[in-house]
PDB file of C-alpha atoms in Angstrom:
ATOM      1  CA  MET T1247      -3.324 -26.134  34.581  1.00  0.00           C
ATOM      2  CA  ASN T1248      -3.137 -24.216  37.952  1.00  0.00           C
ATOM      3  CA  LEU T1249      -4.919 -20.610  37.723  1.00  0.00           C
ATOM      4  CA  SER T1250      -3.848 -20.075  41.394  1.00  0.00           C
ATOM      5  CA  LYS T1251      -2.509 -21.958  44.047  1.00  0.00           C
ATOM      6  CA  HIS T1252      -5.774 -24.132  44.828  1.00  0.00           C
ATOM      7  CA  PHE T1253      -7.697 -23.648  41.816  1.00  0.00           C
ATOM      8  CA  THR T1254      -7.115 -25.354  38.396  1.00  0.00           C
ATOM      9  CA  LEU T1255      -8.623 -24.435  34.930  1.00  0.00           C
ATOM     10  CA  GLU T1256     -10.318 -27.811  34.896  1.00  0.00           C
ATOM     11  CA  GLU T1257     -12.493 -27.283  37.839  1.00  0.00           C
ATOM     12  CA  MET T1258     -13.313 -23.901  36.821  1.00  0.00           C
ATOM     13  CA  ILE T1259     -14.643 -24.967  33.414  1.00  0.00           C
ATOM     14  CA  PHE T1260     -16.022 -28.438  34.257  1.00  0.00           C
ATOM     15  CA  SER T1261     -19.799 -28.823  33.824  1.00  0.00           C
ATOM     16  CA  GLU T1262     -21.553 -32.177  33.728  1.00  0.00           C
ATOM     17  CA  THR T1263     -24.485 -30.610  31.224  1.00  0.00           C
ATOM     18  CA  ALA T1264     -21.560 -29.475  28.934  1.00  0.00           C
ATOM     19  CA  GLU T1265     -20.280 -33.010  28.757  1.00  0.00           C
ATOM     20  CA  ARG T1266     -23.589 -34.618  28.468  1.00  0.00           C
ATOM     21  CA  LEU T1267     -24.743 -32.295  25.482  1.00  0.00           C
ATOM     22  CA  GLY T1268     -21.110 -32.204  24.010  1.00  0.00           C
ATOM     23  CA  ILE T1269     -20.756 -28.618  24.456  1.00  0.00           C
ATOM     24  CA  ASP T1270     -17.168 -27.392  24.165  1.00  0.00           C
ATOM     25  CA  ASN T1271     -16.737 -24.984  27.302  1.00  0.00           C
ATOM     26  CA  SER T1272     -13.091 -23.975  26.531  1.00  0.00           C
ATOM     27  CA  PRO T1273     -12.311 -20.475  27.573  1.00  0.00           C
ATOM     28  CA  SER T1274     -11.007 -17.780  25.447  1.00  0.00           C
ATOM     29  CA  THR T1275      -7.673 -15.871  26.289  1.00  0.00           C
ATOM     30  CA  GLU T1276     -10.020 -13.133  27.882  1.00  0.00           C
ATOM     31  CA  VAL T1277     -11.836 -15.372  29.789  1.00  0.00           C
ATOM     32  CA  LEU T1278      -8.768 -17.239  30.968  1.00  0.00           C
ATOM     33  CA  SER T1279      -7.431 -13.823  32.462  1.00  0.00           C
ATOM     34  CA  ASN T1280     -10.807 -13.177  34.161  1.00  0.00           C
ATOM     35  CA  LEU T1281     -10.533 -16.631  35.673  1.00  0.00           C
ATOM     36  CA  ARG T1282      -7.260 -16.114  37.043  1.00  0.00           C
ATOM     37  CA  GLY T1283      -8.653 -12.909  38.968  1.00  0.00           C
ATOM     38  CA  LEU T1284     -11.743 -14.966  40.156  1.00  0.00           C
ATOM     39  CA  THR T1285      -9.540 -17.514  41.429  1.00  0.00           C
ATOM     40  CA  ASN T1286      -7.200 -15.171  43.148  1.00  0.00           C
ATOM     41  CA  PHE T1287     -10.488 -13.684  44.806  1.00  0.00           C
ATOM     42  CA  LEU T1288     -11.479 -17.369  45.823  1.00  0.00           C
ATOM     43  CA  GLU T1289      -7.967 -17.620  47.268  1.00  0.00           C
ATOM     44  CA  VAL T1290      -8.366 -15.056  49.892  1.00  0.00           C
ATOM     45  CA  VAL T1291     -11.617 -16.515  51.031  1.00  0.00           C
ATOM     46  CA  ARG T1292      -9.760 -19.987  51.416  1.00  0.00           C
ATOM     47  CA  GLU T1293      -6.992 -18.435  53.143  1.00  0.00           C
ATOM     48  CA  LYS T1294      -9.661 -16.805  55.704  1.00  0.00           C
ATOM     49  CA  ILE T1295     -11.579 -20.287  56.334  1.00  0.00           C
ATOM     50  CA  LYS T1296      -8.557 -22.389  56.309  1.00  0.00           C
ATOM     51  CA  LYS T1297     -10.786 -25.250  54.393  1.00  0.00           C
ATOM     52  CA  PRO T1298     -11.110 -26.142  50.750  1.00  0.00           C
ATOM     53  CA  ILE T1299     -13.693 -24.821  48.457  1.00  0.00           C
ATOM     54  CA  PHE T1300     -15.516 -26.587  46.010  1.00  0.00           C
ATOM     55  CA  VAL T1301     -16.623 -24.882  42.694  1.00  0.00           C
ATOM     56  CA  SER T1302     -19.940 -26.336  41.452  1.00  0.00           C
ATOM     57  CA  SER T1303     -20.175 -24.007  38.526  1.00  0.00           C
ATOM     58  CA  GLY T1304     -17.571 -21.616  37.323  1.00  0.00           C
ATOM     59  CA  TYR T1305     -17.382 -20.654  33.423  1.00  0.00           C
ATOM     60  CA  ARG T1306     -20.055 -21.214  31.308  1.00  0.00           C
ATOM     61  CA  CYS T1307     -19.879 -20.512  27.539  1.00  0.00           C
ATOM     62  CA  PRO T1308     -22.904 -18.752  26.170  1.00  0.00           C
ATOM     63  CA  GLU T1309     -24.420 -22.002  24.801  1.00  0.00           C
ATOM     64  CA  LEU T1310     -24.101 -23.903  28.097  1.00  0.00           C
ATOM     65  CA  ASN T1311     -25.337 -20.857  30.070  1.00  0.00           C
ATOM     66  CA  ARG T1312     -28.614 -21.155  27.508  1.00  0.00           C
ATOM     67  CA  ALA T1313     -28.692 -24.881  28.289  1.00  0.00           C
ATOM     68  CA  ILE T1314     -28.909 -24.576  31.957  1.00  0.00           C
ATOM     69  CA  GLY T1315     -31.280 -21.564  31.693  1.00  0.00           C
ATOM     70  CA  GLY T1316     -28.753 -19.207  33.198  1.00  0.00           C
ATOM     71  CA  SER T1317     -29.283 -15.433  33.295  1.00  0.00           C
ATOM     72  CA  ARG T1318     -28.488 -13.691  29.783  1.00  0.00           C
ATOM     73  CA  SER T1319     -26.169 -11.282  31.368  1.00  0.00           C
ATOM     74  CA  SER T1320     -24.492 -13.909  33.778  1.00  0.00           C
ATOM     75  CA  LEU T1321     -21.044 -13.218  34.479  1.00  0.00           C
ATOM     76  CA  HIS T1322     -20.187 -16.725  34.509  1.00  0.00           C
ATOM     77  CA  MET T1323     -19.967 -16.370  30.753  1.00  0.00           C
ATOM     78  CA  LYS T1324     -17.142 -13.853  31.298  1.00  0.00           C
ATOM     79  CA  GLY T1325     -15.508 -16.163  33.874  1.00  0.00           C
ATOM     80  CA  LEU T1326     -16.109 -13.654  36.484  1.00  0.00           C
ATOM     81  CA  ALA T1327     -18.532 -15.558  38.541  1.00  0.00           C
ATOM     82  CA  ALA T1328     -18.490 -19.071  40.355  1.00  0.00           C
ATOM     83  CA  ASP T1329     -21.164 -20.878  42.689  1.00  0.00           C
ATOM     84  CA  ILE T1330     -19.261 -22.328  45.717  1.00  0.00           C
ATOM     85  CA  VAL T1331     -19.366 -24.189  48.722  1.00  0.00           C
ATOM     86  CA  SER T1332     -17.218 -25.448  51.687  1.00  0.00           C
ATOM     87  CA  ARG T1333     -18.629 -28.507  53.351  1.00  0.00           C
ATOM     88  CA  SER T1334     -15.737 -28.649  55.615  1.00  0.00           C
ATOM     89  CA  TYR T1335     -15.826 -25.167  56.805  1.00  0.00           C
ATOM     90  CA  GLY T1336     -19.658 -24.810  57.257  1.00  0.00           C
ATOM     91  CA  THR T1337     -23.110 -24.140  55.836  1.00  0.00           C
ATOM     92  CA  PRO T1338     -23.539 -22.008  52.621  1.00  0.00           C
ATOM     93  CA  ALA T1339     -24.786 -18.874  54.756  1.00  0.00           C
ATOM     94  CA  GLU T1340     -21.697 -18.995  57.190  1.00  0.00           C
ATOM     95  CA  LEU T1341     -19.470 -18.872  54.003  1.00  0.00           C
ATOM     96  CA  ALA T1342     -21.446 -16.063  52.569  1.00  0.00           C
ATOM     97  CA  GLU T1343     -21.222 -14.111  55.994  1.00  0.00           C
ATOM     98  CA  VAL T1344     -17.460 -14.527  55.742  1.00  0.00           C
ATOM     99  CA  ILE T1345     -17.085 -13.533  52.182  1.00  0.00           C
ATOM    100  CA  VAL T1346     -18.994 -10.480  52.970  1.00  0.00           C
ATOM    101  CA  ALA T1347     -17.028  -9.748  56.374  1.00  0.00           C
ATOM    102  CA  LEU T1348     -13.898  -9.776  54.455  1.00  0.00           C
ATOM    103  CA  ASP T1349     -14.822  -6.575  52.822  1.00  0.00           C
ATOM    104  CA  LEU T1350     -13.247  -7.375  49.301  1.00  0.00           C
ATOM    105  CA  GLU T1351     -14.246  -5.824  46.013  1.00  0.00           C
ATOM    106  CA  PHE T1352     -16.870  -8.141  44.759  1.00  0.00           C
ATOM    107  CA  ASP T1353     -19.968  -7.496  42.295  1.00  0.00           C
ATOM    108  CA  GLN T1354     -22.380 -10.016  44.015  1.00  0.00           C
ATOM    109  CA  VAL T1355     -22.506 -12.422  46.864  1.00  0.00           C
ATOM    110  CA  ILE T1356     -25.783 -14.233  46.711  1.00  0.00           C
ATOM    111  CA  LEU T1357     -26.856 -16.926  49.196  1.00  0.00           C
ATOM    112  CA  GLU T1358     -28.875 -19.334  46.462  1.00  0.00           C
ATOM    113  CA  PHE T1359     -31.662 -21.165  48.075  1.00  0.00           C
ATOM    114  CA  GLY T1360     -29.537 -21.956  51.313  1.00  0.00           C
ATOM    115  CA  ARG T1361     -27.649 -24.497  49.168  1.00  0.00           C
ATOM    116  CA  TRP T1362     -24.611 -22.534  47.482  1.00  0.00           C
ATOM    117  CA  VAL T1363     -23.039 -19.091  47.278  1.00  0.00           C
ATOM    118  CA  HIS T1364     -22.655 -17.418  44.114  1.00  0.00           C
ATOM    119  CA  VAL T1365     -19.714 -14.892  43.943  1.00  0.00           C
ATOM    120  CA  SER T1366     -18.976 -12.656  41.090  1.00  0.00           C
ATOM    121  CA  VAL T1367     -15.951  -9.971  40.586  1.00  0.00           C
ATOM    122  CA  ALA T1368     -16.545  -7.179  38.197  1.00  0.00           C
ATOM    123  CA  GLU T1369     -14.584  -4.219  36.894  1.00  0.00           C
ATOM    124  CA  ASN T1370     -17.303  -1.971  38.184  1.00  0.00           C
ATOM    125  CA  PRO T1371     -18.349  -3.940  41.323  1.00  0.00           C
ATOM    126  CA  ARG T1372     -21.944  -3.222  42.607  1.00  0.00           C
ATOM    127  CA  HIS T1373     -21.064  -4.818  46.027  1.00  0.00           C
ATOM    128  CA  GLN T1374     -24.706  -6.426  45.883  1.00  0.00           C
ATOM    129  CA  ILE T1375     -25.420  -8.934  48.861  1.00  0.00           C
ATOM    130  CA  LEU T1376     -28.457 -11.058  48.050  1.00  0.00           C
ATOM    131  CA  THR T1377     -30.466 -14.082  49.154  1.00  0.00           C
ATOM    132  CA  ALA T1378     -32.294 -16.083  46.316  1.00  0.00           C
ATOM    133  CA  LYS T1379     -35.235 -17.979  47.279  1.00  0.00           C
ATOM    134  CA  HIS T1380     -37.950 -19.906  45.732  1.00  0.00           C
ATOM    135  CA  SER T1381     -41.589 -18.336  45.854  1.00  0.00           C
ATOM    136  CA  PRO T1382     -44.839 -19.045  44.388  1.00  0.00           C
ATOM    137  CA  ALA T1383     -44.258 -16.433  41.912  1.00  0.00           C
ATOM    138  CA  GLY T1384     -40.859 -17.994  40.815  1.00  0.00           C
ATOM    139  CA  VAL T1385     -37.317 -17.010  42.364  1.00  0.00           C
ATOM    140  CA  VAL T1386     -37.202 -13.695  44.362  1.00  0.00           C
ATOM    141  CA  TYR T1387     -33.907 -11.985  45.579  1.00  0.00           C
ATOM    142  CA  GLU T1388     -33.964 -10.349  48.949  1.00  0.00           C
ATOM    143  CA  PRO T1389     -31.394  -7.960  49.954  1.00  0.00           C
ATOM    144  CA  GLY T1390     -28.901  -9.140  52.499  1.00  0.00           C
ATOM    145  CA  LEU T1391     -28.141 -12.459  53.810  1.00  0.00           C
ATOM    146  CA  VAL T1392     -31.329 -13.958  54.777  1.00  0.00           C
ATOM    147  CA  VAL T1393     -31.313 -17.233  56.505  1.00  0.00           C
TER     148      VAL T1393
END
């Protein structure tokens, strides 16, 4: 089922962890609606970079989110967040820079560990731009895109 021109429901809910653990990651009607909005956001990014975007993590039901150690307030559980890359475009940092430069309404753009970009949309967006890094104390979030 297509949610938008280039993004399917299957890719937005797929999880190897869910399959391995037998978790049903099917979205509710509300989540499905949110996923349509999220994929419309991703379409704008894809149109700008003129390259495919790979979604490594989209919707996560609460059980799946717990299983992977996700935040208890993760917008992935509402179908409002995705972790993405576009290797044919460039590095995750370059992708994050493009998303920020588009000046779209977003909740968060997080360059996570230099490996992927977390994007989220929300009704009341915070417009946070962050970089997640490992430190001896655990994960730290620095403001801005720090390469």
